[in-house]
Amino acid sequence: MKFNPDIHHRKSLRFKHYDYRQNGLYFITICCKNRQCLLGNIVDDEMNLNNLGEMVRKCWLKIQNYYPQVNLHPFVIMPNHIHGIIEIASNENWGECDSPLHNQSTFNGTSQTIGAMIRGFKAGVTSWARKNTEHYDIWQRNYYEHIIRNEKSYNQIIEYIENNPILWEQDRFYNS
């Protein structure tokens, strides 16, 4: 079907004028396509990763290798999604930013954004999966992100991450 802007439009989940290279803490959720349980299973309130889930863990930890300005905080891999906190600790190499809100060219520095990090992570997992499993499409389009603005929110998110396997059946991403 030929592109038709009246029906082929996707609404971005991101803040329109927010600079996602900005120092800060970001709570990220990435879901498997159609919420399929591809990454392992919960047994006795603990997540047991399968081979694909283990590769997700390895690729998540490798984010810091490609983005030295990033610190990874607690994360959890669930049967059909991953939650994690990514901290951008320094943007010194990108120039001065007076405020996280900017009107910037879409081509200016996109390789250092949260979106670029997630794209690289998803691509790494997908590449491995296509070579080593029967799964071709791993991820749903896009990801969820929440900008963590204070310590109370940070602590609540860490508690949520830590308790996610225990509360799996009440999770909004639960798919039996």
PDB file of C-alpha atoms in Angstrom:
ATOM      1  CA  MET A   1       0.000   0.000   0.000  1.00  0.00           C
ATOM      2  CA  LYS A   2       1.294   3.451  -0.912  1.00  0.00           C
ATOM      3  CA  PHE A   3       2.021   5.847   1.972  1.00  0.00           C
ATOM      4  CA  ASN A   4      -1.025   7.901   2.925  1.00  0.00           C
ATOM      5  CA  PRO A   5      -0.383  10.484   5.682  1.00  0.00           C
ATOM      6  CA  ASP A   6      -4.060  10.438   6.664  1.00  0.00           C
ATOM      7  CA  ILE A   7      -3.885   6.800   7.754  1.00  0.00           C
ATOM      8  CA  HIS A   8      -0.147   6.109   8.087  1.00  0.00           C
ATOM      9  CA  HIS A   9       0.781   8.310  10.982  1.00  0.00           C
ATOM     10  CA  ARG A  10       2.373   7.257  14.211  1.00  0.00           C
ATOM     11  CA  LYS A  11       2.150   9.402  17.267  1.00  0.00           C
ATOM     12  CA  SER A  12       5.379   9.675  19.221  1.00  0.00           C
ATOM     13  CA  LEU A  13       5.384   8.761  22.902  1.00  0.00           C
ATOM     14  CA  ARG A  14       8.190  11.264  23.591  1.00  0.00           C
ATOM     15  CA  PHE A  15       7.934  14.850  24.788  1.00  0.00           C
ATOM     16  CA  LYS A  16       8.127  16.926  21.637  1.00  0.00           C
ATOM     17  CA  HIS A  17      10.809  19.409  22.714  1.00  0.00           C
ATOM     18  CA  TYR A  18      12.686  17.386  25.336  1.00  0.00           C
ATOM     19  CA  ASP A  19      16.378  16.710  24.759  1.00  0.00           C
ATOM     20  CA  TYR A  20      16.772  12.979  25.463  1.00  0.00           C
ATOM     21  CA  ARG A  21      20.562  13.403  25.656  1.00  0.00           C
ATOM     22  CA  GLN A  22      20.053  15.421  28.821  1.00  0.00           C
ATOM     23  CA  ASN A  23      21.625  14.327  32.111  1.00  0.00           C
ATOM     24  CA  GLY A  24      19.064  12.480  34.167  1.00  0.00           C
ATOM     25  CA  LEU A  25      17.424   9.228  35.135  1.00  0.00           C
ATOM     26  CA  TYR A  26      15.055   7.460  32.752  1.00  0.00           C
ATOM     27  CA  PHE A  27      12.816   4.515  33.643  1.00  0.00           C
ATOM     28  CA  ILE A  28      12.557   2.377  30.507  1.00  0.00           C
ATOM     29  CA  THR A  29      10.136  -0.432  29.636  1.00  0.00           C
ATOM     30  CA  ILE A  30      10.587  -2.472  26.461  1.00  0.00           C
ATOM     31  CA  CYS A  31       7.972  -5.106  25.576  1.00  0.00           C
ATOM     32  CA  CYS A  32       8.155  -8.199  23.426  1.00  0.00           C
ATOM     33  CA  LYS A  33       6.018  -8.140  20.306  1.00  0.00           C
ATOM     34  CA  ASN A  34       2.386  -8.971  21.106  1.00  0.00           C
ATOM     35  CA  ARG A  35       3.513  -9.438  24.724  1.00  0.00           C
ATOM     36  CA  GLN A  36       4.750 -12.917  23.916  1.00  0.00           C
ATOM     37  CA  CYS A  37       6.607 -14.572  26.786  1.00  0.00           C
ATOM     38  CA  LEU A  38       9.899 -15.071  24.949  1.00  0.00           C
ATOM     39  CA  LEU A  39      12.482 -14.322  27.640  1.00  0.00           C
ATOM     40  CA  GLY A  40      11.858 -17.027  30.240  1.00  0.00           C
ATOM     41  CA  ASN A  41       9.316 -17.726  32.954  1.00  0.00           C
ATOM     42  CA  ILE A  42       8.520 -17.021  36.577  1.00  0.00           C
ATOM     43  CA  VAL A  43       8.925 -19.966  38.955  1.00  0.00           C
ATOM     44  CA  ASP A  44       8.419 -19.516  42.703  1.00  0.00           C
ATOM     45  CA  ASP A  45       8.373 -15.716  42.310  1.00  0.00           C
ATOM     46  CA  GLU A  46      11.764 -15.680  40.548  1.00  0.00           C
ATOM     47  CA  MET A  47      12.537 -15.015  36.916  1.00  0.00           C
ATOM     48  CA  ASN A  48      14.281 -17.881  35.125  1.00  0.00           C
ATOM     49  CA  LEU A  49      15.865 -16.587  31.938  1.00  0.00           C
ATOM     50  CA  ASN A  50      15.995 -18.778  28.861  1.00  0.00           C
ATOM     51  CA  ASN A  51      18.800 -18.331  26.287  1.00  0.00           C
ATOM     52  CA  LEU A  52      17.086 -15.336  24.711  1.00  0.00           C
ATOM     53  CA  GLY A  53      16.473 -13.779  28.123  1.00  0.00           C
ATOM     54  CA  GLU A  54      20.132 -14.282  28.990  1.00  0.00           C
ATOM     55  CA  MET A  55      21.128 -12.507  25.772  1.00  0.00           C
ATOM     56  CA  VAL A  56      18.772  -9.647  26.689  1.00  0.00           C
ATOM     57  CA  ARG A  57      20.606  -9.386  30.035  1.00  0.00           C
ATOM     58  CA  LYS A  58      24.017  -9.369  28.337  1.00  0.00           C
ATOM     59  CA  CYS A  59      22.981  -6.773  25.751  1.00  0.00           C
ATOM     60  CA  TRP A  60      21.438  -4.546  28.440  1.00  0.00           C
ATOM     61  CA  LEU A  61      24.685  -4.607  30.416  1.00  0.00           C
ATOM     62  CA  LYS A  62      26.666  -3.798  27.255  1.00  0.00           C
ATOM     63  CA  ILE A  63      24.864  -0.461  26.838  1.00  0.00           C
ATOM     64  CA  GLN A  64      27.562   1.084  29.056  1.00  0.00           C
ATOM     65  CA  ASN A  65      30.279  -0.185  26.695  1.00  0.00           C
ATOM     66  CA  TYR A  66      28.827   1.847  23.834  1.00  0.00           C
ATOM     67  CA  TYR A  67      27.742   4.847  25.898  1.00  0.00           C
ATOM     68  CA  PRO A  68      30.374   5.615  28.562  1.00  0.00           C
ATOM     69  CA  GLN A  69      28.281   8.545  29.853  1.00  0.00           C
ATOM     70  CA  VAL A  70      25.597   6.048  30.918  1.00  0.00           C
ATOM     71  CA  ASN A  71      25.178   4.308  34.255  1.00  0.00           C
ATOM     72  CA  LEU A  72      22.769   1.411  34.528  1.00  0.00           C
ATOM     73  CA  HIS A  73      20.683   1.231  37.676  1.00  0.00           C
ATOM     74  CA  PRO A  74      18.450  -1.676  38.754  1.00  0.00           C
ATOM     75  CA  PHE A  75      16.692  -3.589  35.994  1.00  0.00           C
ATOM     76  CA  VAL A  76      14.567  -6.698  35.693  1.00  0.00           C
ATOM     77  CA  ILE A  77      13.880  -8.970  32.773  1.00  0.00           C
ATOM     78  CA  MET A  78      10.388 -10.425  32.827  1.00  0.00           C
ATOM     79  CA  PRO A  79       8.884 -13.098  30.548  1.00  0.00           C
ATOM     80  CA  ASN A  80       7.682 -10.529  28.005  1.00  0.00           C
ATOM     81  CA  HIS A  81       9.347  -7.226  28.865  1.00  0.00           C
ATOM     82  CA  ILE A  82      12.285  -5.532  30.540  1.00  0.00           C
ATOM     83  CA  HIS A  83      12.238  -2.637  33.008  1.00  0.00           C
ATOM     84  CA  GLY A  84      15.383  -0.678  33.755  1.00  0.00           C
ATOM     85  CA  ILE A  85      16.718   2.667  34.863  1.00  0.00           C
ATOM     86  CA  ILE A  86      19.262   4.372  32.634  1.00  0.00           C
ATOM     87  CA  GLU A  87      21.190   7.366  33.929  1.00  0.00           C
ATOM     88  CA  ILE A  88      22.855   9.775  31.564  1.00  0.00           C
ATOM     89  CA  ALA A  89      25.564  11.078  33.857  1.00  0.00           C
ATOM     90  CA  SER A  90      27.479  13.444  31.613  1.00  0.00           C
ATOM     91  CA  ASN A  91      26.857  15.151  28.339  1.00  0.00           C
ATOM     92  CA  GLU A  92      30.129  17.130  28.319  1.00  0.00           C
ATOM     93  CA  ASN A  93      31.129  15.768  24.921  1.00  0.00           C
ATOM     94  CA  TRP A  94      27.960  16.999  23.250  1.00  0.00           C
ATOM     95  CA  GLY A  95      28.241  20.723  23.937  1.00  0.00           C
ATOM     96  CA  GLU A  96      26.464  22.920  26.407  1.00  0.00           C
ATOM     97  CA  CYS A  97      22.778  22.477  27.130  1.00  0.00           C
ATOM     98  CA  ASP A  98      21.192  25.172  29.263  1.00  0.00           C
ATOM     99  CA  SER A  99      17.912  23.311  29.538  1.00  0.00           C
ATOM    100  CA  PRO A 100      16.598  19.865  28.685  1.00  0.00           C
ATOM    101  CA  LEU A 101      13.952  21.527  26.539  1.00  0.00           C
ATOM    102  CA  HIS A 102      15.283  22.560  23.137  1.00  0.00           C
ATOM    103  CA  ASN A 103      14.134  22.939  19.595  1.00  0.00           C
ATOM    104  CA  GLN A 104      16.800  20.925  17.845  1.00  0.00           C
ATOM    105  CA  SER A 105      17.296  19.545  14.405  1.00  0.00           C
ATOM    106  CA  THR A 106      16.243  15.924  14.193  1.00  0.00           C
ATOM    107  CA  PHE A 107      19.696  15.167  12.796  1.00  0.00           C
ATOM    108  CA  ASN A 108      21.649  16.917  15.542  1.00  0.00           C
ATOM    109  CA  GLY A 109      23.258  14.427  17.928  1.00  0.00           C
ATOM    110  CA  THR A 110      20.598  11.748  17.745  1.00  0.00           C
ATOM    111  CA  SER A 111      23.196   9.011  18.222  1.00  0.00           C
ATOM    112  CA  GLN A 112      23.516   9.856  21.931  1.00  0.00           C
ATOM    113  CA  THR A 113      19.815   9.859  22.820  1.00  0.00           C
ATOM    114  CA  ILE A 114      17.914   7.375  24.949  1.00  0.00           C
ATOM    115  CA  GLY A 115      16.129   6.367  21.743  1.00  0.00           C
ATOM    116  CA  ALA A 116      19.418   5.543  20.018  1.00  0.00           C
ATOM    117  CA  MET A 117      20.502   3.461  23.013  1.00  0.00           C
ATOM    118  CA  ILE A 118      17.257   1.477  22.994  1.00  0.00           C
ATOM    119  CA  ARG A 119      17.429   1.046  19.204  1.00  0.00           C
ATOM    120  CA  GLY A 120      20.945  -0.382  19.501  1.00  0.00           C
ATOM    121  CA  PHE A 121      19.938  -2.673  22.361  1.00  0.00           C
ATOM    122  CA  LYS A 122      16.919  -4.002  20.463  1.00  0.00           C
ATOM    123  CA  ALA A 123      18.962  -4.467  17.282  1.00  0.00           C
ATOM    124  CA  GLY A 124      21.653  -6.434  19.136  1.00  0.00           C
ATOM    125  CA  VAL A 125      19.125  -8.789  20.720  1.00  0.00           C
ATOM    126  CA  THR A 126      17.185  -9.200  17.466  1.00  0.00           C
ATOM    127  CA  SER A 127      20.334  -9.950  15.469  1.00  0.00           C
ATOM    128  CA  TRP A 128      21.365 -12.658  17.928  1.00  0.00           C
ATOM    129  CA  ALA A 129      17.834 -14.104  18.092  1.00  0.00           C
ATOM    130  CA  ARG A 130      17.524 -14.384  14.314  1.00  0.00           C
ATOM    131  CA  LYS A 131      20.759 -16.374  14.171  1.00  0.00           C
ATOM    132  CA  ASN A 132      20.178 -18.537  17.242  1.00  0.00           C
ATOM    133  CA  THR A 133      16.423 -18.996  17.758  1.00  0.00           C
ATOM    134  CA  GLU A 134      13.249 -19.456  15.759  1.00  0.00           C
ATOM    135  CA  HIS A 135      12.095 -15.942  16.726  1.00  0.00           C
ATOM    136  CA  TYR A 136      12.321 -13.285  14.032  1.00  0.00           C
ATOM    137  CA  ASP A 137      10.379 -10.383  15.566  1.00  0.00           C
ATOM    138  CA  ILE A 138      11.246  -9.936  19.224  1.00  0.00           C
ATOM    139  CA  TRP A 139      10.165  -6.426  20.158  1.00  0.00           C
ATOM    140  CA  GLN A 140       7.074  -4.325  19.875  1.00  0.00           C
ATOM    141  CA  ARG A 141       7.564  -0.987  18.156  1.00  0.00           C
ATOM    142  CA  ASN A 142       8.851   1.764  20.424  1.00  0.00           C
ATOM    143  CA  TYR A 143       9.333   1.663  24.203  1.00  0.00           C
ATOM    144  CA  TYR A 144       7.945   3.361  27.284  1.00  0.00           C
ATOM    145  CA  GLU A 145       9.978   5.930  29.148  1.00  0.00           C
ATOM    146  CA  HIS A 146       9.434   7.956  32.293  1.00  0.00           C
ATOM    147  CA  ILE A 147      11.757  10.786  33.275  1.00  0.00           C
ATOM    148  CA  ILE A 148      12.572  10.339  36.964  1.00  0.00           C
ATOM    149  CA  ARG A 149      12.416  13.765  38.568  1.00  0.00           C
ATOM    150  CA  ASN A 150      13.003  13.139  42.283  1.00  0.00           C
ATOM    151  CA  GLU A 151      14.303  10.676  44.857  1.00  0.00           C
ATOM    152  CA  LYS A 152      10.836   9.552  45.960  1.00  0.00           C
ATOM    153  CA  SER A 153       9.947   8.544  42.399  1.00  0.00           C
ATOM    154  CA  TYR A 154      13.335   6.839  41.981  1.00  0.00           C
ATOM    155  CA  ASN A 155      12.823   4.775  45.148  1.00  0.00           C
ATOM    156  CA  GLN A 156       9.275   3.791  44.135  1.00  0.00           C
ATOM    157  CA  ILE A 157      10.511   2.633  40.732  1.00  0.00           C
ATOM    158  CA  ILE A 158      13.318   0.576  42.290  1.00  0.00           C
ATOM    159  CA  GLU A 159      10.771  -1.073  44.591  1.00  0.00           C
ATOM    160  CA  TYR A 160       8.560  -1.790  41.564  1.00  0.00           C
ATOM    161  CA  ILE A 161      11.505  -3.327  39.676  1.00  0.00           C
ATOM    162  CA  GLU A 162      12.552  -5.476  42.638  1.00  0.00           C
ATOM    163  CA  ASN A 163       9.002  -6.736  43.260  1.00  0.00           C
ATOM    164  CA  ASN A 164       8.061  -7.268  39.617  1.00  0.00           C
ATOM    165  CA  PRO A 165       8.667 -11.058  39.551  1.00  0.00           C
ATOM    166  CA  ILE A 166       6.711 -11.536  42.798  1.00  0.00           C
ATOM    167  CA  LEU A 167       3.768  -9.521  41.455  1.00  0.00           C
ATOM    168  CA  TRP A 168       3.915 -10.948  37.928  1.00  0.00           C
ATOM    169  CA  GLU A 169       0.287 -12.057  37.792  1.00  0.00           C
ATOM    170  CA  GLN A 170      -0.875  -8.540  38.707  1.00  0.00           C
ATOM    171  CA  ASP A 171       1.522  -6.900  36.220  1.00  0.00           C
ATOM    172  CA  ARG A 172      -0.124  -4.927  33.414  1.00  0.00           C
ATOM    173  CA  PHE A 173       2.120  -6.783  30.965  1.00  0.00           C
ATOM    174  CA  TYR A 174       1.075 -10.198  32.313  1.00  0.00           C
ATOM    175  CA  ASN A 175       0.125 -12.614  29.577  1.00  0.00           C
ATOM    176  CA  SER A 176      -0.570 -16.147  30.775  1.00  0.00           C
TER     177      SER A 176
END
